[in-house]
Amino acid sequence: MKASKWLMPRLGVNIDHIATLRQLRGTPYPDLLEAAKIVEKAGAHQITIHLREDRRHIQDADVFALRKQVKVLLNLECSIAPSIIKIAHKVKPDWVCLVPEKRQEVTTEGGLNVKKYYKQLAKIIQDFKKKKIKVSLFVEPDTAVIKLSHALGADAVELHTGRYCNATQKLYGAKSSKIMKDEFKRIMDATKLGQQLGIHVHAGHGFDYKNVRKIVAQDMIEEYNIGHAIVCRAVVVGLEQAVREMVSAIQAP
Ligand code: PXP
């Protein structure tokens, strides 16, 4: 259970951002299945996708096609809306990660309100477990919420690291250093409690190649779900080949 020197943390790659590029123009590219193959080949342990109620990036057909093709673990993030839960049951991913969802948000803001939706979540978790689908709850790094998540019988919590990561990127201006320190402590306290209780601890949101290292160095979190920074990096490291291919298409068709 404890991520340790003997158990390397897993990387789940969130490929929603690739679908966002496709949906911007409604083009057949970038091809998500091709992207998923590359992600697997590169050593990721999991493909993570979020079927949002507004379908702004991942589409229903993507989820079913990925389920068929993906050989590593498939982690489906979904809200607790009955229509989405129904699809998740049909897809049978290895994991579902239950997340809060607001229509106007740019990305998932804040963790799931476990207290408010306790009864609803208990039933949803039980139903998934009957089908041998593991459940994680995307929650704030808050010890009270970790206790509730454990009481609910969730297999894991995924700690929302957005505030910590934003602070490392100085997105809160002068307040950033203090927020970063406070959030780091909250993440560590929540992780320690999760381990004591025996619930798996994952983390995600806002990680980049730099800020993930301080958390990884604590050797406590089992799984990281990371998307935006990887897709942004891919644009830079892949741009040369992309331009070469187009020069070739124009000059040597
Ligand atoms: N985990 C969850 C539950 C998320 O909603 C997201 C964002 O889609 C991520 C991880 C990945 O966040 P990012 O794209 O900032 O790396």
mmCIF file of C-alpha atoms and ligand atoms in Angstrom:
data_model
loop_
_atom_site.group_PDB
_atom_site.id
_atom_site.type_symbol
_atom_site.label_atom_id
_atom_site.label_comp_id
_atom_site.label_asym_id
_atom_site.label_seq_id
_atom_site.Cartn_x
_atom_site.Cartn_y
_atom_site.Cartn_z
ATOM 1 C CA MET A 1 0.000 0.000 0.000
ATOM 2 C CA LYS A 2 2.680 2.491 0.966
ATOM 3 C CA ALA A 3 4.563 3.922 -1.973
ATOM 4 C CA SER A 4 8.140 3.237 -0.980
ATOM 5 C CA LYS A 5 11.601 2.677 -2.363
ATOM 6 C CA TRP A 6 10.395 -0.783 -3.367
ATOM 7 C CA LEU A 7 7.239 0.377 -5.085
ATOM 8 C CA MET A 8 7.628 3.058 -7.738
ATOM 9 C CA PRO A 9 4.762 5.513 -8.122
ATOM 10 C CA ARG A 10 2.547 5.091 -11.183
ATOM 11 C CA LEU A 11 1.940 7.752 -13.814
ATOM 12 C CA GLY A 12 -1.516 8.213 -15.265
ATOM 13 C CA VAL A 13 -1.483 10.484 -18.308
ATOM 14 C CA ASN A 14 -4.559 12.621 -18.719
ATOM 15 C CA ILE A 15 -5.216 12.890 -22.465
ATOM 16 C CA ASP A 16 -8.271 15.184 -22.284
ATOM 17 C CA HIS A 17 -6.159 18.105 -23.420
ATOM 18 C CA ILE A 18 -5.417 16.309 -26.689
ATOM 19 C CA ALA A 19 -9.152 15.888 -27.255
ATOM 20 C CA THR A 20 -9.623 19.601 -26.499
ATOM 21 C CA LEU A 21 -7.404 20.460 -29.480
ATOM 22 C CA ARG A 22 -9.451 18.174 -31.726
ATOM 23 C CA GLN A 23 -12.784 19.551 -30.497
ATOM 24 C CA LEU A 24 -11.657 23.145 -31.137
ATOM 25 C CA ARG A 25 -12.064 22.535 -34.864
ATOM 26 C CA GLY A 26 -13.942 19.263 -35.061
ATOM 27 C CA THR A 27 -11.081 17.717 -37.035
ATOM 28 C CA PRO A 28 -10.351 13.968 -37.029
ATOM 29 C CA TYR A 29 -6.916 14.771 -35.537
ATOM 30 C CA PRO A 30 -5.160 14.560 -33.172
ATOM 31 C CA ASP A 31 -6.117 10.897 -33.036
ATOM 32 C CA LEU A 32 -6.683 9.892 -29.416
ATOM 33 C CA LEU A 33 -6.036 6.209 -30.065
ATOM 34 C CA GLU A 34 -2.700 7.022 -31.667
ATOM 35 C CA ALA A 35 -1.893 9.291 -28.736
ATOM 36 C CA ALA A 36 -2.829 6.589 -26.226
ATOM 37 C CA LYS A 37 -0.495 4.135 -27.977
ATOM 38 C CA ILE A 38 2.392 6.598 -27.710
ATOM 39 C CA VAL A 39 1.617 7.232 -24.038
ATOM 40 C CA GLU A 40 1.714 3.493 -23.360
ATOM 41 C CA LYS A 41 4.911 3.013 -25.353
ATOM 42 C CA ALA A 42 6.549 5.789 -23.352
ATOM 43 C CA GLY A 43 6.006 3.879 -20.124
ATOM 44 C CA ALA A 44 2.885 5.398 -18.567
ATOM 45 C CA HIS A 45 0.994 3.066 -16.295
ATOM 46 C CA GLN A 46 -2.452 4.448 -16.929
ATOM 47 C CA ILE A 47 -4.520 6.487 -19.359
ATOM 48 C CA THR A 48 -6.813 8.964 -17.625
ATOM 49 C CA ILE A 49 -9.828 10.541 -19.315
ATOM 50 C CA HIS A 50 -12.692 12.693 -18.116
ATOM 51 C CA LEU A 51 -16.062 12.314 -19.788
ATOM 52 C CA ARG A 52 -17.548 15.674 -18.879
ATOM 53 C CA GLU A 53 -21.285 16.268 -18.914
ATOM 54 C CA ASP A 54 -20.748 19.100 -21.443
ATOM 55 C CA ARG A 55 -18.563 16.772 -23.621
ATOM 56 C CA ARG A 56 -16.122 19.615 -24.184
ATOM 57 C CA HIS A 57 -13.218 17.268 -24.899
ATOM 58 C CA ILE A 58 -13.628 13.487 -24.507
ATOM 59 C CA GLN A 59 -16.624 12.070 -26.391
ATOM 60 C CA ASP A 60 -18.577 8.904 -25.608
ATOM 61 C CA ALA A 61 -17.111 7.125 -28.644
ATOM 62 C CA ASP A 62 -13.576 7.930 -27.419
ATOM 63 C CA VAL A 63 -14.227 6.246 -24.100
ATOM 64 C CA PHE A 64 -15.467 3.009 -25.663
ATOM 65 C CA ALA A 65 -12.706 2.953 -28.299
ATOM 66 C CA LEU A 66 -10.027 3.555 -25.674
ATOM 67 C CA ARG A 67 -11.481 0.850 -23.443
ATOM 68 C CA LYS A 68 -11.058 -1.609 -26.316
ATOM 69 C CA GLN A 69 -7.529 -0.571 -27.201
ATOM 70 C CA VAL A 70 -5.760 0.487 -24.013
ATOM 71 C CA LYS A 71 -3.568 -2.188 -22.464
ATOM 72 C CA VAL A 72 -2.485 -0.290 -19.352
ATOM 73 C CA LEU A 73 -5.001 0.750 -16.703
ATOM 74 C CA LEU A 74 -7.875 2.975 -17.798
ATOM 75 C CA ASN A 75 -9.006 5.588 -15.284
ATOM 76 C CA LEU A 76 -12.314 7.271 -16.098
ATOM 77 C CA GLU A 77 -12.978 10.522 -14.278
ATOM 78 C CA CYS A 78 -16.650 11.267 -13.987
ATOM 79 C CA SER A 79 -19.139 13.372 -12.104
ATOM 80 C CA ILE A 80 -21.845 11.747 -10.028
ATOM 81 C CA ALA A 81 -24.560 12.639 -12.556
ATOM 82 C CA PRO A 82 -26.640 9.464 -13.096
ATOM 83 C CA SER A 83 -26.267 9.626 -16.900
ATOM 84 C CA ILE A 84 -22.456 9.627 -16.620
ATOM 85 C CA ILE A 85 -22.390 6.907 -13.955
ATOM 86 C CA LYS A 86 -24.499 4.752 -16.283
ATOM 87 C CA ILE A 87 -21.934 5.143 -19.067
ATOM 88 C CA ALA A 88 -19.095 4.307 -16.657
ATOM 89 C CA HIS A 89 -20.834 1.031 -15.800
ATOM 90 C CA LYS A 90 -21.046 0.172 -19.500
ATOM 91 C CA VAL A 91 -17.404 1.068 -20.146
ATOM 92 C CA LYS A 92 -16.036 -0.882 -17.160
ATOM 93 C CA PRO A 93 -12.783 1.045 -16.702
ATOM 94 C CA ASP A 94 -10.230 -0.286 -14.227
ATOM 95 C CA TRP A 95 -10.779 2.797 -12.084
ATOM 96 C CA VAL A 96 -13.376 5.504 -11.862
ATOM 97 C CA CYS A 97 -12.368 8.749 -10.241
ATOM 98 C CA LEU A 98 -15.394 10.674 -9.009
ATOM 99 C CA VAL A 99 -14.935 14.408 -9.471
ATOM 100 C CA PRO A 100 -17.041 17.522 -8.922
ATOM 101 C CA GLU A 101 -18.118 19.288 -12.078
ATOM 102 C CA LYS A 102 -19.319 22.789 -12.823
ATOM 103 C CA ARG A 103 -20.287 23.832 -16.324
ATOM 104 C CA GLN A 104 -18.446 27.155 -16.384
ATOM 105 C CA GLU A 105 -15.137 25.992 -14.919
ATOM 106 C CA VAL A 106 -11.991 25.950 -17.054
ATOM 107 C CA THR A 107 -10.855 22.787 -15.296
ATOM 108 C CA THR A 108 -11.958 20.799 -12.229
ATOM 109 C CA GLU A 109 -12.060 23.332 -9.398
ATOM 110 C CA GLY A 110 -11.868 22.028 -5.851
ATOM 111 C CA GLY A 111 -12.501 18.554 -4.559
ATOM 112 C CA LEU A 112 -15.664 16.531 -4.253
ATOM 113 C CA ASN A 113 -18.046 17.580 -1.457
ATOM 114 C CA VAL A 114 -17.952 14.191 0.244
ATOM 115 C CA LYS A 115 -20.013 15.323 3.242
ATOM 116 C CA LYS A 116 -22.866 16.765 1.183
ATOM 117 C CA TYR A 117 -23.120 13.784 -1.184
ATOM 118 C CA TYR A 118 -22.251 11.110 1.388
ATOM 119 C CA LYS A 119 -25.347 8.907 0.896
ATOM 120 C CA GLN A 120 -25.265 9.222 -2.900
ATOM 121 C CA LEU A 121 -21.551 8.401 -2.965
ATOM 122 C CA ALA A 122 -21.990 5.374 -0.708
ATOM 123 C CA LYS A 123 -24.426 3.837 -3.193
ATOM 124 C CA ILE A 124 -22.331 4.752 -6.246
ATOM 125 C CA ILE A 125 -19.166 3.277 -4.693
ATOM 126 C CA GLN A 126 -20.963 0.092 -3.677
ATOM 127 C CA ASP A 127 -22.385 -0.384 -7.182
ATOM 128 C CA PHE A 128 -18.979 0.034 -8.832
ATOM 129 C CA LYS A 129 -17.341 -2.312 -6.348
ATOM 130 C CA LYS A 130 -19.909 -4.999 -7.152
ATOM 131 C CA LYS A 131 -18.642 -4.795 -10.725
ATOM 132 C CA LYS A 132 -15.008 -4.914 -9.574
ATOM 133 C CA ILE A 133 -14.381 -1.347 -10.714
ATOM 134 C CA LYS A 134 -12.115 0.467 -8.277
ATOM 135 C CA VAL A 135 -13.160 3.904 -7.080
ATOM 136 C CA SER A 136 -11.118 6.928 -6.159
ATOM 137 C CA LEU A 137 -12.533 10.215 -4.903
ATOM 138 C CA PHE A 138 -10.973 13.457 -6.105
ATOM 139 C CA VAL A 139 -10.815 15.431 -2.879
ATOM 140 C CA GLU A 140 -9.169 18.386 -1.191
ATOM 141 C CA PRO A 141 -6.115 17.433 0.881
ATOM 142 C CA ASP A 142 -8.128 17.768 4.066
ATOM 143 C CA THR A 143 -7.927 15.240 6.889
ATOM 144 C CA ALA A 144 -11.674 15.354 7.669
ATOM 145 C CA VAL A 145 -12.436 14.561 4.029
ATOM 146 C CA ILE A 146 -9.934 11.692 3.997
ATOM 147 C CA LYS A 147 -11.678 10.165 7.033
ATOM 148 C CA LEU A 148 -15.056 10.427 5.307
ATOM 149 C CA SER A 149 -13.664 8.944 2.079
ATOM 150 C CA HIS A 150 -12.284 5.998 4.028
ATOM 151 C CA ALA A 151 -15.594 5.521 5.852
ATOM 152 C CA LEU A 152 -17.315 5.465 2.459
ATOM 153 C CA GLY A 153 -15.221 2.483 1.418
ATOM 154 C CA ALA A 154 -13.476 4.187 -1.507
ATOM 155 C CA ASP A 155 -10.371 2.342 -2.711
ATOM 156 C CA ALA A 156 -8.397 5.558 -3.038
ATOM 157 C CA VAL A 157 -8.441 9.293 -2.714
ATOM 158 C CA GLU A 158 -6.876 11.459 -5.386
ATOM 159 C CA LEU A 159 -5.661 14.605 -3.672
ATOM 160 C CA HIS A 160 -6.401 17.822 -5.560
ATOM 161 C CA THR A 161 -2.987 19.455 -5.784
ATOM 162 C CA GLY A 162 -4.112 22.440 -7.873
ATOM 163 C CA ARG A 163 -3.616 25.066 -5.188
ATOM 164 C CA TYR A 164 -0.149 23.774 -4.300
ATOM 165 C CA CYS A 165 0.860 23.660 -7.959
ATOM 166 C CA ASN A 166 -0.558 27.106 -8.762
ATOM 167 C CA ALA A 167 1.418 28.486 -5.838
ATOM 168 C CA THR A 168 4.656 26.889 -7.082
ATOM 169 C CA GLN A 169 4.041 28.667 -10.385
ATOM 170 C CA LYS A 170 3.575 31.968 -8.473
ATOM 171 C CA LEU A 171 0.009 32.283 -9.713
ATOM 172 C CA TYR A 172 -1.069 33.863 -6.398
ATOM 173 C CA GLY A 173 1.516 36.658 -6.617
ATOM 174 C CA ALA A 174 3.120 37.680 -3.312
ATOM 175 C CA LYS A 175 0.986 35.214 -1.365
ATOM 176 C CA SER A 176 2.340 32.250 -3.340
ATOM 177 C CA SER A 177 5.194 31.226 -1.008
ATOM 178 C CA LYS A 178 2.966 31.010 2.046
ATOM 179 C CA ILE A 179 0.218 29.175 0.153
ATOM 180 C CA MET A 180 2.778 26.721 -1.237
ATOM 181 C CA LYS A 181 4.079 25.937 2.257
ATOM 182 C CA ASP A 182 0.590 25.547 3.723
ATOM 183 C CA GLU A 183 -0.638 23.396 0.842
ATOM 184 C CA PHE A 184 2.418 21.177 0.947
ATOM 185 C CA LYS A 185 1.701 20.494 4.630
ATOM 186 C CA ARG A 186 -1.975 19.802 3.909
ATOM 187 C CA ILE A 187 -0.998 17.319 1.177
ATOM 188 C CA MET A 188 1.473 15.552 3.461
ATOM 189 C CA ASP A 189 -0.919 15.422 6.427
ATOM 190 C CA ALA A 190 -3.705 14.054 4.225
ATOM 191 C CA THR A 191 -1.346 11.469 2.723
ATOM 192 C CA LYS A 192 -0.091 10.302 6.120
ATOM 193 C CA LEU A 193 -3.633 9.922 7.387
ATOM 194 C CA GLY A 194 -4.646 8.030 4.250
ATOM 195 C CA GLN A 195 -1.788 5.613 4.793
ATOM 196 C CA GLN A 196 -2.671 5.117 8.462
ATOM 197 C CA LEU A 197 -6.259 4.358 7.527
ATOM 198 C CA GLY A 198 -5.250 2.040 4.702
ATOM 199 C CA ILE A 199 -6.732 3.935 1.768
ATOM 200 C CA HIS A 200 -4.605 4.365 -1.364
ATOM 201 C CA VAL A 201 -3.425 7.931 -1.973
ATOM 202 C CA HIS A 202 -3.140 9.373 -5.479
ATOM 203 C CA ALA A 203 -2.550 12.984 -6.498
ATOM 204 C CA GLY A 204 -3.275 15.183 -9.463
ATOM 205 C CA HIS A 205 -3.942 18.601 -10.935
ATOM 206 C CA GLY A 206 -1.474 21.242 -11.975
ATOM 207 C CA PHE A 207 1.709 19.199 -11.736
ATOM 208 C CA ASP A 208 4.592 20.236 -13.956
ATOM 209 C CA TYR A 209 8.058 18.738 -14.404
ATOM 210 C CA LYS A 210 9.411 20.844 -11.535
ATOM 211 C CA ASN A 211 6.750 21.002 -8.840
ATOM 212 C CA VAL A 212 6.027 17.265 -8.909
ATOM 213 C CA ARG A 213 9.534 16.490 -7.663
ATOM 214 C CA LYS A 214 9.144 17.852 -4.143
ATOM 215 C CA ILE A 215 6.050 15.705 -3.611
ATOM 216 C CA VAL A 216 7.616 12.623 -5.224
ATOM 217 C CA ALA A 217 10.669 13.049 -2.969
ATOM 218 C CA GLN A 218 8.454 12.343 0.060
ATOM 219 C CA ASP A 219 8.016 8.818 -1.334
ATOM 220 C CA MET A 220 4.429 8.547 -0.132
ATOM 221 C CA ILE A 221 2.013 8.978 -3.034
ATOM 222 C CA GLU A 222 1.262 5.934 -5.157
ATOM 223 C CA GLU A 223 -0.091 7.464 -8.323
ATOM 224 C CA TYR A 224 0.093 10.782 -10.156
ATOM 225 C CA ASN A 225 -2.394 11.841 -12.820
ATOM 226 C CA ILE A 226 -0.852 14.501 -15.005
ATOM 227 C CA GLY A 227 -2.033 15.984 -18.284
ATOM 228 C CA HIS A 228 -1.617 19.638 -19.150
ATOM 229 C CA ALA A 229 2.127 19.905 -18.519
ATOM 230 C CA ILE A 230 2.810 16.762 -20.563
ATOM 231 C CA VAL A 231 0.730 17.904 -23.533
ATOM 232 C CA CYS A 232 2.371 21.368 -23.378
ATOM 233 C CA ARG A 233 5.818 19.767 -23.318
ATOM 234 C CA ALA A 234 4.857 17.558 -26.256
ATOM 235 C CA VAL A 235 4.112 20.659 -28.330
ATOM 236 C CA VAL A 236 7.661 21.896 -27.760
ATOM 237 C CA VAL A 237 9.564 18.635 -28.122
ATOM 238 C CA GLY A 238 7.425 17.460 -31.036
ATOM 239 C CA LEU A 239 7.300 20.709 -33.026
ATOM 240 C CA GLU A 240 10.469 20.067 -35.009
ATOM 241 C CA GLN A 241 9.245 16.780 -36.469
ATOM 242 C CA ALA A 242 5.787 18.222 -37.137
ATOM 243 C CA VAL A 243 7.249 21.096 -39.157
ATOM 244 C CA ARG A 244 9.647 18.790 -41.021
ATOM 245 C CA GLU A 245 6.738 16.570 -42.071
ATOM 246 C CA MET A 246 4.821 19.582 -43.431
ATOM 247 C CA VAL A 247 7.873 20.989 -45.260
ATOM 248 C CA SER A 248 8.200 17.571 -46.821
ATOM 249 C CA ALA A 249 4.475 17.463 -47.701
ATOM 250 C CA ILE A 250 4.827 20.800 -49.506
ATOM 251 C CA GLN A 251 8.190 20.322 -51.167
ATOM 252 C CA ALA A 252 8.211 16.583 -51.831
ATOM 253 C CA PRO A 253 4.569 15.558 -51.975
HETATM 254 N N1 PXP B 1 -6.827 14.508 -11.948
HETATM 255 C C1 PXP B 1 -8.060 15.033 -12.079
HETATM 256 C C2 PXP B 1 -9.161 14.447 -11.240
HETATM 257 C C3 PXP B 1 -8.322 16.071 -12.985
HETATM 258 O O1 PXP B 1 -9.555 16.572 -13.106
HETATM 259 C C4 PXP B 1 -7.265 16.541 -13.790
HETATM 260 C C5 PXP B 1 -7.517 17.628 -14.796
HETATM 261 O O2 PXP B 1 -8.178 17.165 -15.889
HETATM 262 C C6 PXP B 1 -5.999 15.961 -13.630
HETATM 263 C C7 PXP B 1 -5.800 14.960 -12.696
HETATM 264 C C8 PXP B 1 -4.820 16.390 -14.452
HETATM 265 O O3 PXP B 1 -4.550 17.748 -14.222
HETATM 266 P P1 PXP B 1 -3.524 18.514 -15.166
HETATM 267 O O4 PXP B 1 -4.083 18.468 -16.537
HETATM 268 O O5 PXP B 1 -3.493 19.883 -14.570
HETATM 269 O O6 PXP B 1 -2.225 17.795 -15.079
#
